[in-house]
Short mmCIF file of C-alpha atoms in Angstrom, two decimals:
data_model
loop_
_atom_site.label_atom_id
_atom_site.label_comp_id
_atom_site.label_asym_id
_atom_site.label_seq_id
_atom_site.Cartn_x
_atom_site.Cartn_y
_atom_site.Cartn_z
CA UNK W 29 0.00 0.00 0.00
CA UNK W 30 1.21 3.38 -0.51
CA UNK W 31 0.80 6.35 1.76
CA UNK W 32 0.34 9.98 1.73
CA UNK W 33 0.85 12.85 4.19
CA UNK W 34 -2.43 14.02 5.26
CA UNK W 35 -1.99 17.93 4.81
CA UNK W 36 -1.23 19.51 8.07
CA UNK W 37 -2.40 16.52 10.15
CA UNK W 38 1.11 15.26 9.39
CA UNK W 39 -0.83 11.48 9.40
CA UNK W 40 0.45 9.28 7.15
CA UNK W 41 -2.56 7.75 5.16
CA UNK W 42 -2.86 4.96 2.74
CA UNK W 43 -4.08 6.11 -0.60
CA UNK W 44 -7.20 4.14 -0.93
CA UNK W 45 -9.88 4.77 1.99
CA UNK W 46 -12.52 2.20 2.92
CA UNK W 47 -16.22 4.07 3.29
CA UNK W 48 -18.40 2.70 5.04
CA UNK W 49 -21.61 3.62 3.57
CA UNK W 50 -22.47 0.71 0.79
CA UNK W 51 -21.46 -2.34 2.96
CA UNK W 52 -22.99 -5.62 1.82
CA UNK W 53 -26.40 -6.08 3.53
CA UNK W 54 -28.56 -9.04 4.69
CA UNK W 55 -32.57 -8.74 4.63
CA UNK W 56 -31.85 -4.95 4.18
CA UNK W 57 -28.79 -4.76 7.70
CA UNK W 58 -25.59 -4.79 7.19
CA UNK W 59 -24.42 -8.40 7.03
CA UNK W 60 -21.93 -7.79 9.46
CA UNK W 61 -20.39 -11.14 9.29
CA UNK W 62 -19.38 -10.31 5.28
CA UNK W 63 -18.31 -6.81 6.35
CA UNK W 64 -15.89 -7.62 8.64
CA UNK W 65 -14.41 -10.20 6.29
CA UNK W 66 -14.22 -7.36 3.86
CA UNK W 67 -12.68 -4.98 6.36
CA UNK W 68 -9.98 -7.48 8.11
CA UNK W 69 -8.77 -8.13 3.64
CA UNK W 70 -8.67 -4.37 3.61
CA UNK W 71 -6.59 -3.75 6.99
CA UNK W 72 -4.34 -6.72 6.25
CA UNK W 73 -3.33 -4.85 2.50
CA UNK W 74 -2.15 -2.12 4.09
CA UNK W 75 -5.50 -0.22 4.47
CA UNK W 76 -5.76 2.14 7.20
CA UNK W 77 -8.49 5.20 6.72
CA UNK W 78 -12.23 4.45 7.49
CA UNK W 79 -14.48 6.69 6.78
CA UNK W 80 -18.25 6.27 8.12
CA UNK W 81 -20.52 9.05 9.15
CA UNK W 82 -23.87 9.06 11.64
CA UNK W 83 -26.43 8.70 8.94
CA UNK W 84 -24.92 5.47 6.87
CA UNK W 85 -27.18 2.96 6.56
CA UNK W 86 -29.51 4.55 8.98
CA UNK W 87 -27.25 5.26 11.56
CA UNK W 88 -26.37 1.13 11.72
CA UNK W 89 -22.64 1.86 10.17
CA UNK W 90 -21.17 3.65 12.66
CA UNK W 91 -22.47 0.80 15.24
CA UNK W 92 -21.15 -1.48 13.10
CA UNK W 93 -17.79 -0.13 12.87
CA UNK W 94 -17.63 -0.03 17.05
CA UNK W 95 -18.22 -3.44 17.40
CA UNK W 96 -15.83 -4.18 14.81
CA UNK W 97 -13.16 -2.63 16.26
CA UNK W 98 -13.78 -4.18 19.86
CA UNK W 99 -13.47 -7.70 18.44
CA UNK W 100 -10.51 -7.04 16.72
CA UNK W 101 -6.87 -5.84 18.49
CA UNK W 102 -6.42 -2.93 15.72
CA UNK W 103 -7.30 0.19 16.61
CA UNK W 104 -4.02 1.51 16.79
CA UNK W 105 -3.60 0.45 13.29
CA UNK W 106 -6.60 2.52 11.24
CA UNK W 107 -7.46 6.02 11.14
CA UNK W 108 -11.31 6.31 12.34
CA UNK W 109 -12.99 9.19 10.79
CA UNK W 110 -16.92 10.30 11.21
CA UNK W 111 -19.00 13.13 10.67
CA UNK W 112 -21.63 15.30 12.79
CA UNK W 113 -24.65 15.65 10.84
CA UNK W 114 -24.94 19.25 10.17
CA UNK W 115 -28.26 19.22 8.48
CA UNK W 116 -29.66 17.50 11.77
CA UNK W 117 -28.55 20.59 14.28
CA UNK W 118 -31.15 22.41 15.36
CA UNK W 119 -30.03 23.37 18.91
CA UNK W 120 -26.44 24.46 20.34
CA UNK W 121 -27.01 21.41 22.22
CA UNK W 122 -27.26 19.30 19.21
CA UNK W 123 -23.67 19.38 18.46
CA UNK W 124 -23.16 17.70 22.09
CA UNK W 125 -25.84 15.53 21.69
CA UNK W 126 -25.01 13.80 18.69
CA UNK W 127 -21.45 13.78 18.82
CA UNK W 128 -21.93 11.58 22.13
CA UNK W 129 -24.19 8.99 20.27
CA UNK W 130 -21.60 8.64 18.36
CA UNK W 131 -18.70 7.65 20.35
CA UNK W 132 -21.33 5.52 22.21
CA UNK W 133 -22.27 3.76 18.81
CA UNK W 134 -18.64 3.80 17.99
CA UNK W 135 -17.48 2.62 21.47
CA UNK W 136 -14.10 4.94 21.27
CA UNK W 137 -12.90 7.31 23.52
CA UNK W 138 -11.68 9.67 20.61
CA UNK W 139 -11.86 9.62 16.40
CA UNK W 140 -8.60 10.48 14.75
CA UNK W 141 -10.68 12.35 11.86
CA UNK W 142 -14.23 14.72 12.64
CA UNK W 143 -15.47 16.26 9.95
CA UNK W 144 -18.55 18.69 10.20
CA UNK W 145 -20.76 16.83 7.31
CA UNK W 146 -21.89 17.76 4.18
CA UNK W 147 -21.45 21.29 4.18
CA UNK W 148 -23.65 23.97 1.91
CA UNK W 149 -24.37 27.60 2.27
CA UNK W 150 -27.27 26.77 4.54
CA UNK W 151 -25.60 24.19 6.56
CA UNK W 152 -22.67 26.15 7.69
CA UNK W 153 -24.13 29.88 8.24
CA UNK W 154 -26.81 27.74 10.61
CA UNK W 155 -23.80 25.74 12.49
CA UNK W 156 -21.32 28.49 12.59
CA UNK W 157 -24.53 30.87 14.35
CA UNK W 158 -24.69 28.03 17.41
CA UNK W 159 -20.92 27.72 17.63
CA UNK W 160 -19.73 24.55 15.84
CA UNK W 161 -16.00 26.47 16.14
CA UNK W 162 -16.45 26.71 19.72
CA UNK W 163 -17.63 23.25 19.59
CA UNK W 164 -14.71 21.55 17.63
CA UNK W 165 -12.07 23.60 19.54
CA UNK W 166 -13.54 21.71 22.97
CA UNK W 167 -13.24 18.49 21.48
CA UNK W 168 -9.97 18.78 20.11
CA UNK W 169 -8.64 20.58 23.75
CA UNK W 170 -10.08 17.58 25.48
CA UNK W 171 -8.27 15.17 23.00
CA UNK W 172 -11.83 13.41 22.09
CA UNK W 173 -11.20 14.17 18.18
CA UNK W 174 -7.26 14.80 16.89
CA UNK W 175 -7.87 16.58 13.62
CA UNK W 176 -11.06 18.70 12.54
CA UNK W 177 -12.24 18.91 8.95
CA UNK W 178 -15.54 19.12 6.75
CA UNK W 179 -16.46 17.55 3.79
CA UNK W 180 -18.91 19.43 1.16
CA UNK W 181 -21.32 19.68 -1.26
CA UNK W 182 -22.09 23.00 -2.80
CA UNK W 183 -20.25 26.19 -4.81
CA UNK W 184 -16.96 26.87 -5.45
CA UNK W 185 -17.46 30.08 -3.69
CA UNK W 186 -18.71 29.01 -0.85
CA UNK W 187 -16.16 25.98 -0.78
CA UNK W 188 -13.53 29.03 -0.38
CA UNK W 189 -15.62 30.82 2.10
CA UNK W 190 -15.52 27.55 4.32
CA UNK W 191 -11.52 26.50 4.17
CA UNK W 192 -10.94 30.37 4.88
CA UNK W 193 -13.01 30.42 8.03
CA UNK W 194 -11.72 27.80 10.22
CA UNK W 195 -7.99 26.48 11.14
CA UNK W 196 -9.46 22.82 9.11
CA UNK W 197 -6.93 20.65 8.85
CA UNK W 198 -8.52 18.48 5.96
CA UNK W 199 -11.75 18.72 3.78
CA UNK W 200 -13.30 16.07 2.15
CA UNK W 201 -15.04 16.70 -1.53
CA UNK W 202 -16.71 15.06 -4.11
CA UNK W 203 -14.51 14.68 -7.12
CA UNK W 204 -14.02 12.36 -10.66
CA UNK W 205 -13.49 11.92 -13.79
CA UNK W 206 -16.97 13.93 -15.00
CA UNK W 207 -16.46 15.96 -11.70
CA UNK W 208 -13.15 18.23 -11.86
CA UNK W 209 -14.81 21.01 -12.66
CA UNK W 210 -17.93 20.87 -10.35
CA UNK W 211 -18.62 22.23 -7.08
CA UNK W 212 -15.30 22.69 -5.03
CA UNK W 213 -13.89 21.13 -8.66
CA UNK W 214 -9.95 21.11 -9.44
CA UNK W 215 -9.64 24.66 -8.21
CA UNK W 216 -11.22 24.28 -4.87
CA UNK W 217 -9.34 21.17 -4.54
CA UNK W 218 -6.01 23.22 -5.19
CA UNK W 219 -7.08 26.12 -2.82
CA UNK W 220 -7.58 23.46 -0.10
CA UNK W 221 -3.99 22.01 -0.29
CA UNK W 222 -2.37 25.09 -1.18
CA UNK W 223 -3.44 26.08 2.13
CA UNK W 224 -2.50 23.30 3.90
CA UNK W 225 -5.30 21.26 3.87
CA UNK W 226 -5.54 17.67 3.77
CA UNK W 227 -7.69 16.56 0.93
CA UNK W 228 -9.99 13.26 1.05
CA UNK W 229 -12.05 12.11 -2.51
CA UNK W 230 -15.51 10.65 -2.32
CA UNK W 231 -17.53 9.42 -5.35
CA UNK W 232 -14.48 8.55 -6.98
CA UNK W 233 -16.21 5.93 -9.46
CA UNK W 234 -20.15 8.59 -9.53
CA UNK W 235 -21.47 6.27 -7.53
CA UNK W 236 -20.18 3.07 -9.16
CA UNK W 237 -21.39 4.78 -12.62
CA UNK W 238 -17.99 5.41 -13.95
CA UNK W 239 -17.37 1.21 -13.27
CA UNK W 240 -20.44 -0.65 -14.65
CA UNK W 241 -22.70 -0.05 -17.48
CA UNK W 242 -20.38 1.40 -19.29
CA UNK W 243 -21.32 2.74 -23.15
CA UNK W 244 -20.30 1.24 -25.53
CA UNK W 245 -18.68 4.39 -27.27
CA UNK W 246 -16.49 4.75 -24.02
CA UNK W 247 -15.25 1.21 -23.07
CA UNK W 248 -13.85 1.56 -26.86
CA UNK W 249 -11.84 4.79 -25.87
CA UNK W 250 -10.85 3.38 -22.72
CA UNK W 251 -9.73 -0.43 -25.05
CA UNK W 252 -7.75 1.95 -27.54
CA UNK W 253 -4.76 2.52 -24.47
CA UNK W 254 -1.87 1.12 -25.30
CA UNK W 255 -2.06 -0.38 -21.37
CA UNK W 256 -4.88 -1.87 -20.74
CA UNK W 257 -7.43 -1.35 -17.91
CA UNK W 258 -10.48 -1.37 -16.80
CA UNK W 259 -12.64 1.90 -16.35
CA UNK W 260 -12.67 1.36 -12.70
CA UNK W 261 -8.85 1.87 -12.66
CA UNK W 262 -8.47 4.45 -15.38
CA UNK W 263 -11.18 6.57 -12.84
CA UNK W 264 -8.80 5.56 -9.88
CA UNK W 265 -5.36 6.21 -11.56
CA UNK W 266 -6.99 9.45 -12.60
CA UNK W 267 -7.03 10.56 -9.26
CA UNK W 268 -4.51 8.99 -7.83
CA UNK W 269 -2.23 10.70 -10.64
CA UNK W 270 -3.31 14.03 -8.37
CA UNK W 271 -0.19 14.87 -6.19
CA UNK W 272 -2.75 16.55 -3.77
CA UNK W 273 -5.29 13.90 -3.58
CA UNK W 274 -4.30 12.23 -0.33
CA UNK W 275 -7.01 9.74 0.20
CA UNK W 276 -9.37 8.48 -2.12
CA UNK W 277 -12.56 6.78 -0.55
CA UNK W 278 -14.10 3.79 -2.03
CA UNK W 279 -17.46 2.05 -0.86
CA UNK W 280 -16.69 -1.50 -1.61
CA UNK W 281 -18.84 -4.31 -0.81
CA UNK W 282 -17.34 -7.66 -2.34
CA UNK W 283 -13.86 -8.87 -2.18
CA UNK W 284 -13.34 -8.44 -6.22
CA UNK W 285 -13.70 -4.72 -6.12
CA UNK W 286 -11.42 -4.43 -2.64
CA UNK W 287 -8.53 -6.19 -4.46
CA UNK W 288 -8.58 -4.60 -7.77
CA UNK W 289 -8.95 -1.31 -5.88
CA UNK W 290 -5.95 -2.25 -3.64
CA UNK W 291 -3.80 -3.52 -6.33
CA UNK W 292 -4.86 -0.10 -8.00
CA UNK W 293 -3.74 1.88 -5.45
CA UNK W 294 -0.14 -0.19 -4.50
CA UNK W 295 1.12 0.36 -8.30
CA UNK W 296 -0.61 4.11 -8.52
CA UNK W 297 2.72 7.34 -8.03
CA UNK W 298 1.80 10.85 -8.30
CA UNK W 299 2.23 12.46 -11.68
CA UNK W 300 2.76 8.75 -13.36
CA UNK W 301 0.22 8.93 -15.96
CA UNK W 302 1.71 9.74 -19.36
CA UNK W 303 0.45 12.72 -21.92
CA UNK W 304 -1.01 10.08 -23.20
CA UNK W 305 -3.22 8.51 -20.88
CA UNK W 306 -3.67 12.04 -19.69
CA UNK W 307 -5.47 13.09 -23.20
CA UNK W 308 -7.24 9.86 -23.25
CA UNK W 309 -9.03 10.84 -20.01
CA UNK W 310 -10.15 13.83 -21.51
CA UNK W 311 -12.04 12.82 -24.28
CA UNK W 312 -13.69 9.88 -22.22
CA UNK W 313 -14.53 13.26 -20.13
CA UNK W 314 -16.09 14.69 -22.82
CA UNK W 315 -18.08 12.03 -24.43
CA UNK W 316 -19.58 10.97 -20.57
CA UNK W 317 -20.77 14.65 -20.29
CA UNK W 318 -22.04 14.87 -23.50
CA UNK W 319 -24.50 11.69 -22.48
CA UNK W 320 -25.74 12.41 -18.85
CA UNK W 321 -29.20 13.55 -18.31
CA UNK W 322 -29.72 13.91 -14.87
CA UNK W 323 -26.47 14.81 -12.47
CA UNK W 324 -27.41 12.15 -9.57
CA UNK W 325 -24.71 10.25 -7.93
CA UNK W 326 -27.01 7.99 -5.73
CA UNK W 327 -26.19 9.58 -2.59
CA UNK W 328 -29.71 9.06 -1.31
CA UNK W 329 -29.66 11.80 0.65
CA UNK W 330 -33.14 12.97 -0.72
CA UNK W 331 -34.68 10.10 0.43
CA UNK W 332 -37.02 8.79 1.77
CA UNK W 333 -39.68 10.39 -0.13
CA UNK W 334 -42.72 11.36 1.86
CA UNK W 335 -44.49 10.14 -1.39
CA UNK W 336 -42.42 6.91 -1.66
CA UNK W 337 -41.03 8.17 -5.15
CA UNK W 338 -37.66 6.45 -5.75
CA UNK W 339 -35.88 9.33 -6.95
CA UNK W 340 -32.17 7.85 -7.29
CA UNK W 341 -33.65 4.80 -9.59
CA UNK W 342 -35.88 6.90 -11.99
CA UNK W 343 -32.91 9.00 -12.87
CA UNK W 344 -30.33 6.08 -13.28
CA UNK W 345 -32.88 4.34 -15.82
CA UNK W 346 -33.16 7.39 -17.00
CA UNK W 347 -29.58 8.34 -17.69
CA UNK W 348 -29.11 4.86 -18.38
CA UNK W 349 -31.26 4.99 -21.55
CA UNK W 350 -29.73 8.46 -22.27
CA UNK W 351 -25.92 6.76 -21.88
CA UNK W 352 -27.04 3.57 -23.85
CA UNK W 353 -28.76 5.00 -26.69
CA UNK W 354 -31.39 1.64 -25.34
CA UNK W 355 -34.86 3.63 -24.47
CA UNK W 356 -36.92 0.53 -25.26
CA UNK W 357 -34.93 -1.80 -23.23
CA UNK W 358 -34.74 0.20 -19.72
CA UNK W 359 -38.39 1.34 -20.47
CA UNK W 360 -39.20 -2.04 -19.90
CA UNK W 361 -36.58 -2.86 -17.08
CA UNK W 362 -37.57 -0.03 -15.06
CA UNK W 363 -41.35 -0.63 -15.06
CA UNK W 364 -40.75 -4.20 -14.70
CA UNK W 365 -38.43 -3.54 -11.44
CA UNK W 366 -40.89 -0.53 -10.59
CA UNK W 367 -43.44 -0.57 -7.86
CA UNK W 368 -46.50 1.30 -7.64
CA UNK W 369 -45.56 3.75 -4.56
CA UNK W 370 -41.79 4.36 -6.31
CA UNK W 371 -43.47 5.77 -9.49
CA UNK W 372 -42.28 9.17 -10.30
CA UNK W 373 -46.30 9.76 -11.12
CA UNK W 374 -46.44 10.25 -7.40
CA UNK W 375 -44.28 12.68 -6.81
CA UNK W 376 -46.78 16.20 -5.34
CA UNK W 377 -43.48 18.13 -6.19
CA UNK W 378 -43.08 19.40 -2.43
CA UNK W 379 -39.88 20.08 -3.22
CA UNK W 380 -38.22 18.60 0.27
CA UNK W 381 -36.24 16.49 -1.75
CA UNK W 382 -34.22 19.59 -3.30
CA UNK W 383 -33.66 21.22 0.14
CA UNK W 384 -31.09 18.46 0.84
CA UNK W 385 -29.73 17.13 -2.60
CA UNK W 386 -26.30 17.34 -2.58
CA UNK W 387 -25.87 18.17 -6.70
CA UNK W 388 -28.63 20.75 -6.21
CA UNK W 389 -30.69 18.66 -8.54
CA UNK W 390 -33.73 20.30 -10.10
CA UNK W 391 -35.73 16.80 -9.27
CA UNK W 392 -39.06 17.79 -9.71
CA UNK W 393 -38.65 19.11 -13.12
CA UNK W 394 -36.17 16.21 -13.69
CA UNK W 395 -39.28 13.58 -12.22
CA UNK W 396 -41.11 14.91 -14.92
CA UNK W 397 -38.87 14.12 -17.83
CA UNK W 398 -38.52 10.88 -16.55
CA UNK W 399 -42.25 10.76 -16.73
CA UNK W 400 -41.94 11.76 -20.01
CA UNK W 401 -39.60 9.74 -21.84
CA UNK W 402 -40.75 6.49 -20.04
CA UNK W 403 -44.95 7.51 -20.65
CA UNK W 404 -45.47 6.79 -17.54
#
């Protein structure tokens, strides 16, 4: 495995990150049994950054990960970072309040790695006015959290605002192949590290988009390298190939993707790409954007719907169809696999689901194409 300096955190950090938020599941729980088999490959590769946060798999990961690390003699091995939910503080005493569920659910004494969660305009001028600084100065004084960061979903400008108003010591952003030039983007990922700033990568594969179902059109740009890979570890290498990405996360779930990723990762340098490989990125860039419909990376944060619409599946059948040039064949998957309460017909366009998208979605008018196209 190779290792990184963590920005001003001076940790050492392997390159590939294990996040906990799309862990195998049994009858709809994590099947911890399989997850800790996953987790114990990980850790024995080299692996030492997990990354989980209070509302994965409805609140069950970080639980999960405590019991975990009681059964095993390790914790002095991995780097344990969470998140308080920002978008859940109503109350000063929130902050206190959940952060203590955690460590209970977590069974620690202290998390190497807090970051204030999925941070937007809204999120942070609400947090900041009950004294999450305050807060996260406490916690740190009384050694119950070593290094303080955020991770983000929003504007470049207010990505800026953010790393300037704090001492962070690492942020945490959303970036990718189809992503370097979208919310914090390549320049708020350079304004970060030029600043000192650890820098973490989540969504590295959109989801898992940029690794399955891939078009046609693309897997042939990605076959035409004179090395061949797949498009999980041309997305990977991308990053990697990023002198200031210190730790990409990955949400793996079988033992296939944790080994390529891993074997990714040990044979991935900074600045190791050629011009090359470098141009050939590009146009598989271009031809991805040129394709997508609907910019959804499956987060789930807007659900559940009150309505019971799925929102995440309407819009990957319906950039599926877009990507795949197919709209006769996911028509009929995606009724087929559709039931009645997840139909987009449902939707009463409250809007709730926009408040809290991440991408900043326009889903109701986005519901209503996929309406559209798949005459529902």
């Amino acid at each position: 495995m190779l290792y990184r300096n963590y920005g001003k955190t001076n940790e050492k950090v392997s390159t590939l990150g294990f996040g906990l938020m799309r862990l195998p599941l049994s009858d709809g729980k994590i099947d911890r049994s399989k997850s800790s088999e996953l987790l114990d490959y990980a850790i024995s590769r080299g692996l030492n950054y997990l990354d989980t946060a209070y509302p994965y798999h409805n609140g069950e990961s970080e639980e999960f990960l405590g019991e975990y690390l009681k059964s095993r003699n390790i914790r002095e091995k991995v780097f344990i970072a969470t998140k308080l939910p920002s978008f859940l503080i109503k109350t000063r005493d929130d902050f206190e309040k959940y952060f203590n569920e955690q460590m209970k659910k977590l069974q620690l004494d202290y998390v190497d790695f807090y970051l204030v969660h999925a941070l937007n305009k809204e999120y942070f001028e609400n947090v900041k006015s009950l004294g999450v600084f305050e807060f996260l100065d406490s916690l740190k004084a009384q050694g119950k959290i070593k290094h303080v960061g955020f991770s983000f979903h929003d504007k470049l400008e207010v990505f800026k605002e953010i790393v300037d108003s704090y001492p962070w010591e690492f942020c945490q952003i959303q970036y990718n192949i189809l992503d370097a030039n979208y919310q914090a983007g390549e320049e708020g990922l350079k304004y970060a590290t030029d600043r000192g700033l650890g820098l973490a990568v989540m969504e590295p594969l959109r989801g898992g988009r940029l690794a399955s179902n891939v078009p046609k059109d693309i897997k042939e740009l990605w076959d035409s390298a004179e090395v061949k890979r797949t498009p999980a570890q041309w997305a990977f290498k991308y990053l990697w190939n990023n002198e200031n990405v210190d730790v990409v996360l990955s949400g793996m779930n079988d033992f296939d993707q944790i080994k390529d990723n891993i074997d990714t990762a040990e044979t991935t340098d900074a600045n190791s790409l050629s011009h090359s490989e470098t141009e050939l990125i590009e146009k598989v860039k271009e031809k991805y954007i040129s394709k997508i419909k609907v910019n959804c990376t499956a987060c789930r944060y807007c659900m559940p719907c009150p309505m019971g619409v799925n929102i995440p599946k309407a819009f990957d059948y319906l950039n599926n169809a877009s990507l795949f040039d197919d709209l006769s064949t996911f028509k009929e998957n995606y009724i087929k696999s559709l039931k009645d309460k997840e139909s987009p017909v449902n939707c009463i366009k409250c809007g709730k689901c926009e408040t809290i998208c991440p991408q900043h979605i326009e889903i109701r008018k986005s519901l209503e194409e996929t309406i559209s196209v798949f005459n529902l």
